[in-house]
Amino acid sequence: GVYTFETTSDDGSALYVDKKLVVNNNGIHPPVKKTGKIKLRKGWRKVNVLYFESSGGEALSVQYSGPNTPLQALPCWCEQEVDEK
């Protein structure tokens, strides 16, 4: 089915599904919501969310919806990598 992914971020974010860019919310900006759609077959998928903060406010929210699945927060069964540079 077709799934919709959405990020709301301050500053930039990007969401990839199986290494394919689905949501590009790049840039230095206040909280902005961006969405993208992708057709997926049944099975496990690798979802990567990249995020950066420049200055000022901080926000990141990731949601998805799909066939018979209302918009909801993306579960975080995840490994987190933090770059403190």
PDB file of C-alpha atoms in Angstrom:
ATOM      1  CA  GLY A   1       0.000   0.000   0.000  1.00  0.00           C
ATOM      2  CA  VAL A   2       0.885   3.667  -0.064  1.00  0.00           C
ATOM      3  CA  TYR A   3       2.257   5.096   3.185  1.00  0.00           C
ATOM      4  CA  THR A   4       2.626   8.752   4.131  1.00  0.00           C
ATOM      5  CA  PHE A   5       5.496   9.863   6.345  1.00  0.00           C
ATOM      6  CA  GLU A   6       5.786  13.293   7.912  1.00  0.00           C
ATOM      7  CA  THR A   7       8.426  15.165   9.874  1.00  0.00           C
ATOM      8  CA  THR A   8       7.937  18.369  11.795  1.00  0.00           C
ATOM      9  CA  SER A   9      11.307  19.812  12.686  1.00  0.00           C
ATOM     10  CA  ASP A  10      13.197  22.902  13.845  1.00  0.00           C
ATOM     11  CA  ASP A  11      15.748  22.888  12.170  1.00  0.00           C
ATOM     12  CA  GLY A  12      16.330  20.360   9.386  1.00  0.00           C
ATOM     13  CA  SER A  13      15.351  16.718   9.046  1.00  0.00           C
ATOM     14  CA  ALA A  14      15.185  13.974   6.442  1.00  0.00           C
ATOM     15  CA  LEU A  15      13.415  10.618   6.466  1.00  0.00           C
ATOM     16  CA  TYR A  16      14.617   7.643   4.431  1.00  0.00           C
ATOM     17  CA  VAL A  17      12.901   4.290   3.900  1.00  0.00           C
ATOM     18  CA  ASP A  18      15.283   1.577   2.741  1.00  0.00           C
ATOM     19  CA  LYS A  19      17.803   4.294   1.758  1.00  0.00           C
ATOM     20  CA  LYS A  20      15.236   6.156  -0.399  1.00  0.00           C
ATOM     21  CA  LEU A  21      14.589   9.796   0.549  1.00  0.00           C
ATOM     22  CA  VAL A  22      10.880  10.142   1.339  1.00  0.00           C
ATOM     23  CA  VAL A  23      10.734  13.406   3.341  1.00  0.00           C
ATOM     24  CA  ASN A  24      13.134  16.314   2.780  1.00  0.00           C
ATOM     25  CA  ASN A  25      12.655  18.945   5.496  1.00  0.00           C
ATOM     26  CA  ASN A  26      16.132  20.437   5.197  1.00  0.00           C
ATOM     27  CA  GLY A  27      17.141  23.949   6.163  1.00  0.00           C
ATOM     28  CA  ILE A  28      17.394  26.298   9.104  1.00  0.00           C
ATOM     29  CA  HIS A  29      13.819  27.203  10.011  1.00  0.00           C
ATOM     30  CA  PRO A  30      11.178  27.305  12.747  1.00  0.00           C
ATOM     31  CA  PRO A  31       8.998  24.189  13.099  1.00  0.00           C
ATOM     32  CA  VAL A  32       7.961  23.135   9.571  1.00  0.00           C
ATOM     33  CA  LYS A  33       5.902  20.072   8.583  1.00  0.00           C
ATOM     34  CA  LYS A  34       6.836  18.188   5.393  1.00  0.00           C
ATOM     35  CA  THR A  35       5.338  14.972   4.058  1.00  0.00           C
ATOM     36  CA  GLY A  36       6.191  12.316   1.517  1.00  0.00           C
ATOM     37  CA  LYS A  37       4.565   9.150   0.183  1.00  0.00           C
ATOM     38  CA  ILE A  38       6.004   5.773  -0.727  1.00  0.00           C
ATOM     39  CA  LYS A  39       4.483   2.517  -1.942  1.00  0.00           C
ATOM     40  CA  LEU A  40       5.536  -0.408   0.243  1.00  0.00           C
ATOM     41  CA  ARG A  41       4.966  -4.139   0.114  1.00  0.00           C
ATOM     42  CA  LYS A  42       4.486  -6.269   3.207  1.00  0.00           C
ATOM     43  CA  GLY A  43       7.655  -6.786   5.251  1.00  0.00           C
ATOM     44  CA  TRP A  44      10.163  -5.049   7.478  1.00  0.00           C
ATOM     45  CA  ARG A  45      11.634  -1.726   6.343  1.00  0.00           C
ATOM     46  CA  LYS A  46      14.631   0.252   7.557  1.00  0.00           C
ATOM     47  CA  VAL A  47      13.588   3.812   8.419  1.00  0.00           C
ATOM     48  CA  ASN A  48      16.296   6.412   9.084  1.00  0.00           C
ATOM     49  CA  VAL A  49      15.568   9.888  10.403  1.00  0.00           C
ATOM     50  CA  LEU A  50      18.357  12.455  10.245  1.00  0.00           C
ATOM     51  CA  TYR A  51      18.049  15.712  12.193  1.00  0.00           C
ATOM     52  CA  PHE A  52      20.153  18.751  12.964  1.00  0.00           C
ATOM     53  CA  GLU A  53      19.732  21.767  15.232  1.00  0.00           C
ATOM     54  CA  SER A  54      21.404  25.091  14.474  1.00  0.00           C
ATOM     55  CA  SER A  55      20.177  27.521  17.130  1.00  0.00           C
ATOM     56  CA  GLY A  56      17.008  28.737  18.784  1.00  0.00           C
ATOM     57  CA  GLY A  57      14.101  26.360  19.275  1.00  0.00           C
ATOM     58  CA  GLU A  58      14.311  22.596  19.005  1.00  0.00           C
ATOM     59  CA  ALA A  59      11.614  20.279  17.648  1.00  0.00           C
ATOM     60  CA  LEU A  60      11.364  16.896  15.977  1.00  0.00           C
ATOM     61  CA  SER A  61       8.268  14.787  15.467  1.00  0.00           C
ATOM     62  CA  VAL A  62       7.877  11.869  13.054  1.00  0.00           C
ATOM     63  CA  GLN A  63       4.529  10.368  12.078  1.00  0.00           C
ATOM     64  CA  TYR A  64       3.160   7.967   9.498  1.00  0.00           C
ATOM     65  CA  SER A  65      -0.119   6.665   8.104  1.00  0.00           C
ATOM     66  CA  GLY A  66      -1.054   3.948   5.675  1.00  0.00           C
ATOM     67  CA  PRO A  67      -3.781   1.586   4.580  1.00  0.00           C
ATOM     68  CA  ASN A  68      -6.030   1.048   7.626  1.00  0.00           C
ATOM     69  CA  THR A  69      -3.484   2.947   9.772  1.00  0.00           C
ATOM     70  CA  PRO A  70      -4.417   6.448  10.952  1.00  0.00           C
ATOM     71  CA  LEU A  71      -1.736   9.128  11.354  1.00  0.00           C
ATOM     72  CA  GLN A  72       0.361   8.271  14.416  1.00  0.00           C
ATOM     73  CA  ALA A  73       3.820   8.674  15.894  1.00  0.00           C
ATOM     74  CA  LEU A  74       6.452   6.429  14.334  1.00  0.00           C
ATOM     75  CA  PRO A  75       7.433   3.836  16.974  1.00  0.00           C
ATOM     76  CA  CYS A  76      11.038   4.122  18.066  1.00  0.00           C
ATOM     77  CA  TRP A  77      12.448   0.606  17.887  1.00  0.00           C
ATOM     78  CA  CYS A  78      15.683   2.254  17.084  1.00  0.00           C
ATOM     79  CA  GLU A  79      19.343   2.725  17.548  1.00  0.00           C
ATOM     80  CA  GLN A  80      20.252   6.331  18.145  1.00  0.00           C
ATOM     81  CA  GLU A  81      23.503   7.837  16.964  1.00  0.00           C
ATOM     82  CA  VAL A  82      24.453  11.264  18.256  1.00  0.00           C
ATOM     83  CA  ASP A  83      27.134  13.373  16.588  1.00  0.00           C
ATOM     84  CA  GLU A  84      28.315  15.876  19.202  1.00  0.00           C
ATOM     85  CA  LYS A  85      30.730  17.667  16.828  1.00  0.00           C
TER      86      LYS A  85
END
